[in-house]
Coordinates of C-alpha atoms and ligand atoms in Angstrom, one line a residue:
M1 CA 26.7 -5.5 -16.6
W2 CA 23.7 -5.8 -14.5
V3 CA 23.8 -7.3 -11.2
C4 CA 20.7 -8.5 -9.6
A5 CA 19.0 -10.0 -5.9
R6 CA 16.2 -11.9 -5.7
A7 CA 14.0 -12.0 -2.3
H8 CA 11.2 -14.1 -1.6
S9 CA 8.3 -14.2 -1.0
S10 CA 6.3 -13.6 2.7
S11 CA 3.4 -13.9 4.5
A12 CA 3.5 -10.9 7.0
N13 CA 1.1 -10.6 10.5
L14 CA 1.4 -14.6 11.2
G15 CA -2.2 -14.1 12.7
P16 CA -1.1 -10.7 16.4
G17 CA 1.4 -9.5 14.8
Y18 CA 0.1 -7.2 12.8
D19 CA 2.5 -4.6 10.4
V20 CA 5.2 -6.5 13.1
L21 CA 6.4 -10.0 12.1
A22 CA 7.0 -11.5 8.8
L23 CA 7.9 -15.2 7.4
A24 CA 9.6 -14.8 4.3
H25 CA 9.0 -18.1 2.2
D26 CA 9.8 -19.9 -0.5
A27 CA 6.2 -19.4 -2.5
Y28 CA 8.1 -17.0 -5.2
S29 CA 10.5 -15.1 -5.3
D30 CA 11.3 -11.0 -7.4
T31 CA 14.4 -10.8 -9.2
V32 CA 15.9 -6.9 -9.7
C33 CA 19.0 -5.4 -11.7
V34 CA 19.9 -3.0 -11.8
K35 CA 23.0 -1.5 -13.7
P36 CA 24.9 2.4 -13.9
A37 CA 23.2 4.9 -15.6
K38 CA 22.7 9.2 -15.1
E39 CA 19.3 8.7 -14.0
T40 CA 17.5 6.5 -11.5
K41 CA 14.4 3.9 -14.0
I42 CA 13.2 0.6 -14.6
V43 CA 13.7 0.4 -17.9
R44 CA 12.2 -3.0 -18.5
V45 CA 9.5 -4.9 -16.5
T46 CA 9.5 -9.0 -17.3
G47 CA 8.9 -12.3 -15.3
E48 CA 4.8 -13.6 -15.0
W49 CA 3.2 -10.6 -13.9
K50 CA 3.6 -7.3 -15.1
V51 CA 3.6 -4.7 -12.1
P52 CA 4.0 -1.3 -14.3
A53 CA 6.6 1.4 -13.6
E54 CA 4.8 3.2 -12.2
K55 CA 3.3 1.1 -9.5
N56 CA 6.6 -0.9 -9.2
S57 CA 7.8 -0.2 -5.1
A58 CA 11.8 -1.2 -7.1
L59 CA 11.5 2.5 -7.6
A60 CA 11.7 4.3 -4.7
A61 CA 13.3 1.8 -2.8
A62 CA 16.1 1.6 -5.0
R63 CA 16.4 5.7 -5.1
A64 CA 16.4 5.8 -1.4
A65 CA 18.9 3.1 -1.2
L66 CA 21.2 6.3 -3.9
E67 CA 20.7 8.1 -1.8
I68 CA 22.9 6.4 0.4
L69 CA 25.5 4.7 -1.2
G70 CA 25.2 7.6 -4.1
G71 CA 25.2 6.8 -7.9
S72 CA 21.9 5.8 -10.2
A73 CA 20.8 3.3 -12.1
E74 CA 18.6 1.5 -14.4
I75 CA 16.3 -1.0 -12.9
W76 CA 14.6 -4.2 -14.4
V77 CA 12.3 -6.0 -12.3
H78 CA 11.8 -9.2 -13.6
K79 CA 7.6 -10.6 -10.8
G80 CA 7.8 -13.8 -9.6
V81 CA 5.5 -12.8 -6.5
P82 CA 2.0 -12.6 -8.1
P83 CA 0.7 -8.8 -6.3
G84 CA -2.5 -8.6 -4.8
R85 CA -2.4 -11.1 -2.7
G86 CA -1.1 -11.2 0.2
L87 CA 2.2 -12.3 -0.6
G88 CA 4.8 -9.4 0.4
S89 CA 5.5 -9.6 -3.8
S90 CA 5.9 -5.0 -3.3
G91 CA 7.8 -6.8 -0.7
A92 CA 10.4 -9.0 -3.0
S93 CA 10.7 -6.3 -5.2
A94 CA 11.4 -3.6 -3.1
A95 CA 13.7 -5.7 -1.1
A96 CA 15.5 -7.6 -4.3
A97 CA 16.0 -3.5 -5.4
V98 CA 17.8 -2.7 -2.0
K99 CA 20.7 -5.8 -1.9
A100 CA 20.5 -5.0 -5.7
V101 CA 22.4 -1.9 -5.5
E102 CA 23.8 -3.0 -2.4
L103 CA 25.6 -5.6 -5.3
M104 CA 25.8 -2.8 -7.4
T105 CA 28.3 -0.1 -5.5
G106 CA 30.2 -2.5 -3.4
K107 CA 28.9 -0.8 0.1
S108 CA 26.8 -1.9 2.2
L109 CA 23.6 0.0 4.6
S110 CA 22.5 -1.4 7.9
V111 CA 19.9 -4.0 8.8
E112 CA 17.8 -0.8 9.3
E113 CA 18.7 1.1 6.9
A114 CA 18.4 -1.5 3.9
V115 CA 14.3 -2.1 5.7
K116 CA 13.8 1.6 5.7
C117 CA 15.2 1.7 2.4
A118 CA 13.3 -1.4 1.1
A119 CA 9.7 0.1 3.3
R120 CA 10.3 3.1 1.0
G121 CA 8.8 0.9 -1.6
E122 CA 5.8 0.4 0.0
E123 CA 4.7 3.6 1.0
E124 CA 4.5 4.2 -2.2
V125 CA 2.5 1.4 -4.1
S126 CA 0.1 0.1 -0.8
G127 CA 0.4 4.2 1.1
A128 CA 2.4 2.9 4.5
A129 CA 5.3 1.7 4.4
H130 CA 4.6 -1.0 6.9
A131 CA 8.0 -2.9 7.1
D132 CA 7.5 -5.9 8.1
N133 CA 6.8 -7.9 5.0
V134 CA 10.5 -5.8 3.3
A135 CA 12.0 -7.3 6.5
A136 CA 10.4 -10.5 5.8
S137 CA 12.2 -10.3 2.1
Y138 CA 14.8 -9.0 2.9
L139 CA 16.6 -10.7 6.0
G140 CA 14.9 -14.3 4.8
G141 CA 13.4 -16.0 7.9
L142 CA 11.1 -15.4 10.9
V143 CA 10.9 -11.5 11.5
A144 CA 9.7 -8.5 14.4
V145 CA 9.5 -4.9 13.7
S146 CA 9.3 -2.1 16.2
Y147 CA 8.3 0.9 14.5
D148 CA 9.3 3.9 17.0
P149 CA 11.6 3.4 17.7
F150 CA 13.2 1.5 14.5
K151 CA 14.3 -2.0 15.4
V152 CA 13.7 -5.6 13.3
V153 CA 15.3 -8.7 14.7
Q154 CA 15.7 -12.0 12.9
F155 CA 15.0 -15.1 14.2
E156 CA 15.6 -18.7 11.4
P157 CA 12.4 -20.7 12.5
E158 CA 12.3 -23.9 12.5
D159 CA 10.8 -26.2 9.1
L160 CA 6.7 -26.5 10.2
E161 CA 4.1 -27.3 7.7
L162 CA 3.2 -24.7 6.6
Q163 CA 0.9 -24.0 3.4
V164 CA -1.0 -20.7 1.3
V165 CA -3.5 -21.4 0.1
I166 CA -4.1 -18.4 -2.8
P167 CA -7.3 -17.3 -4.1
W168 CA -7.9 -16.5 -8.3
H169 CA -9.9 -14.2 -7.7
E170 CA -11.0 -10.2 -9.3
V171 CA -8.6 -8.3 -6.2
P172 CA -9.3 -3.9 -6.7
E173 CA -6.8 -1.6 -7.5
G174 CA -4.8 -0.4 -3.9
K175 CA -6.4 -3.3 -2.1
T176 CA -3.6 -2.9 1.2
E177 CA -4.5 0.2 1.2
A178 CA -8.2 -0.7 1.7
A179 CA -7.7 -3.7 4.1
R180 CA -5.8 -1.2 6.3
K181 CA -9.3 1.0 6.0
V182 CA -11.4 -1.3 7.7
L183 CA -9.4 -1.7 10.4
P184 CA -10.2 0.7 14.1
E185 CA -7.3 3.7 15.0
E186 CA -8.0 2.5 18.6
V187 CA -8.1 -0.8 20.2
S188 CA -8.7 -1.8 23.4
L189 CA -5.8 -3.0 26.0
R190 CA -7.6 -6.6 26.4
D191 CA -7.2 -6.7 22.5
A192 CA -3.7 -5.3 23.1
V193 CA -2.5 -8.0 25.7
K194 CA -4.2 -10.7 23.4
M195 CA -2.2 -9.7 20.2
V196 CA 1.0 -9.2 22.1
G197 CA 0.3 -11.7 24.5
G198 CA 0.2 -14.6 20.1
S199 CA 3.1 -12.6 18.7
A200 CA 5.2 -14.3 21.7
L201 CA 3.8 -17.1 20.7
V202 CA 4.7 -17.0 17.7
I203 CA 7.8 -16.6 17.6
K204 CA 8.8 -19.2 20.6
A205 CA 6.3 -22.0 19.0
F206 CA 8.6 -21.0 14.8
L207 CA 12.5 -21.1 17.7
T208 CA 11.1 -24.4 19.1
G209 CA 9.4 -26.1 16.5
D210 CA 5.9 -26.8 18.3
L211 CA 3.1 -27.0 15.7
E212 CA 0.5 -27.4 17.6
L213 CA 1.4 -23.5 19.1
L214 CA 1.5 -21.9 16.0
G215 CA -1.5 -22.9 15.7
T216 CA -3.0 -21.6 18.7
A217 CA -1.6 -18.8 18.5
V218 CA -1.9 -17.6 14.6
E219 CA -5.6 -17.4 15.5
M220 CA -5.0 -15.3 18.4
D221 CA -6.2 -11.8 16.5
P222 CA -9.1 -9.9 17.6
V223 CA -8.5 -7.6 15.7
V224 CA -7.0 -8.0 12.2
T225 CA -8.4 -11.3 11.1
P226 CA -11.8 -10.6 12.1
R227 CA -11.7 -7.2 10.3
R228 CA -10.3 -8.3 7.0
A229 CA -12.4 -11.4 6.8
Q230 CA -15.4 -10.0 5.4
L231 CA -13.3 -8.3 2.5
I232 CA -12.0 -12.3 1.4
P233 CA -15.1 -13.9 -0.9
C234 CA -15.8 -17.8 1.0
F235 CA -13.5 -16.8 3.8
E236 CA -15.7 -18.4 6.4
E237 CA -16.6 -21.8 4.4
V238 CA -12.8 -21.8 3.5
R239 CA -12.2 -21.8 7.0
R240 CA -14.1 -24.1 8.1
A241 CA -13.2 -26.8 5.5
A242 CA -9.3 -26.7 5.9
K243 CA -9.9 -26.6 10.1
E244 CA -12.4 -29.8 9.2
A245 CA -9.4 -31.3 7.4
G246 CA -7.2 -31.1 9.9
A247 CA -5.6 -28.1 10.0
K248 CA -4.1 -26.4 13.4
G249 CA -4.5 -23.0 13.2
V250 CA -6.3 -21.4 9.8
T251 CA -5.1 -17.1 8.9
I252 CA -4.7 -14.3 6.8
S253 CA -1.9 -13.9 4.0
G254 CA -0.5 -10.7 5.2
A255 CA -3.3 -8.1 4.1
G256 CA -5.1 -11.2 1.9
P257 CA -6.7 -13.0 0.6
S258 CA -4.2 -15.9 0.7
I259 CA -5.0 -18.3 4.0
L260 CA -2.1 -19.7 5.6
I261 CA -3.0 -22.3 7.6
V262 CA -0.3 -24.6 10.2
G263 CA -0.8 -28.3 9.4
G264 CA -2.2 -29.8 6.8
G265 CA -6.2 -28.7 5.4
G266 CA -4.3 -26.8 2.0
E267 CA -6.7 -29.4 -0.8
A268 CA -9.6 -28.5 1.2
A269 CA -9.5 -25.2 1.7
A270 CA -8.9 -24.8 -2.1
E271 CA -11.8 -26.7 -3.2
A272 CA -14.5 -24.6 -1.1
W273 CA -13.4 -21.8 -3.2
R274 CA -14.1 -23.3 -6.1
R275 CA -17.1 -24.1 -4.7
C276 CA -18.0 -21.1 -4.4
G277 CA -16.7 -20.2 -8.0
I278 CA -13.2 -19.2 -7.7
E279 CA -9.4 -21.3 -8.5
A280 CA -7.2 -21.1 -5.3
T281 CA -3.6 -22.6 -6.3
V282 CA -2.1 -24.9 -2.7
K283 CA 1.5 -24.0 -1.7
Y284 CA 3.8 -25.7 0.8
V285 CA 6.1 -23.3 1.8
K286 CA 9.1 -23.5 3.6
P287 CA 11.2 -19.7 5.7
A288 CA 13.7 -18.8 2.9
R289 CA 16.9 -17.0 3.0
G290 CA 17.2 -13.2 2.7
A291 CA 17.7 -10.9 -0.8
Y292 CA 20.8 -13.1 -1.9
A293 CA 23.3 -12.3 -5.6
A294 CA 21.9 -13.7 -8.5
P295 CA 22.3 -13.7 -11.9
P296 CA 19.9 -12.2 -14.6
P297 CA 16.6 -13.8 -15.2
S298 CA 17.1 -15.8 -18.4
L299 CA 14.4 -15.0 -20.7
G300 CA 14.3 -18.0 -23.3
Ligands
HSE401 N1 1.1 -5.3 7.7 C1 0.9 -5.1 6.7 C2 -0.9 -5.5 6.5 C3 0.8 -6.1 5.7 O1 -1.4 -6.0 7.3 O2 -1.2 -4.3 5.8 C4 0.0 -5.7 4.3 O3 1.0 -7.0 3.3

């Protein structure tokens, strides 16, 4: 019998918190089901988005969890989070896979173990074991991750007015890897200070429900966002349109190309992309819960 877990999409970085901050949101979700078998492998991929088994983060994540908890399993991935859009698609599959393995074995991992297992899935498909998206999808709400030592903290965010706008142009294979390669190896102390300060303000704004502060805070990134903006077609026009329509802050969701808007202005941003010849969808998002037991997806 299939044992299934669902995990939600997420927006990582939230401006200044590169690889550290992420918010789980209800834009989309993935469901991963497992059942005991002789060999651990993906046997079924369904849903709106067909991510081939060999590029699916669920496999490495489930393997890592099974190594600790024992056993092996066949895996069914039902993909609802669009891949390659900066919405934590691989993170959602990986987090759901780890939770499904816990449910199947009837054993629990510590938070850090679970997030590390899920990050193995990220590493497999994006080349880097960044744990921000997986921590958000696994734990829900707002998360902050530190790597050395490895720690994960979770906050219950207030429900603020947030939108993600998703452009549907073709993105190259290995998009996240490419979006990491444009970043510098080192940053100046001045920029580091700005990012640390901005990250603290992002957390404070979510905890106090301060929309103005969140808008300011998500734009306090002098390092990652400006470089990645160059990779996103029409980013400047889209950003400007959102701001003119009332957005309090605009940043890139994860490695992009989707954007995260604080306050209104999502429709204007989508219109700006359409004027550039790119179809775009606006999603009003709320913070989502962490990975949880779910029934097997209906395929009817
Ligand atoms: N923190 C990661 C990055 C998220 O920005 O590369 C990727 O989804």
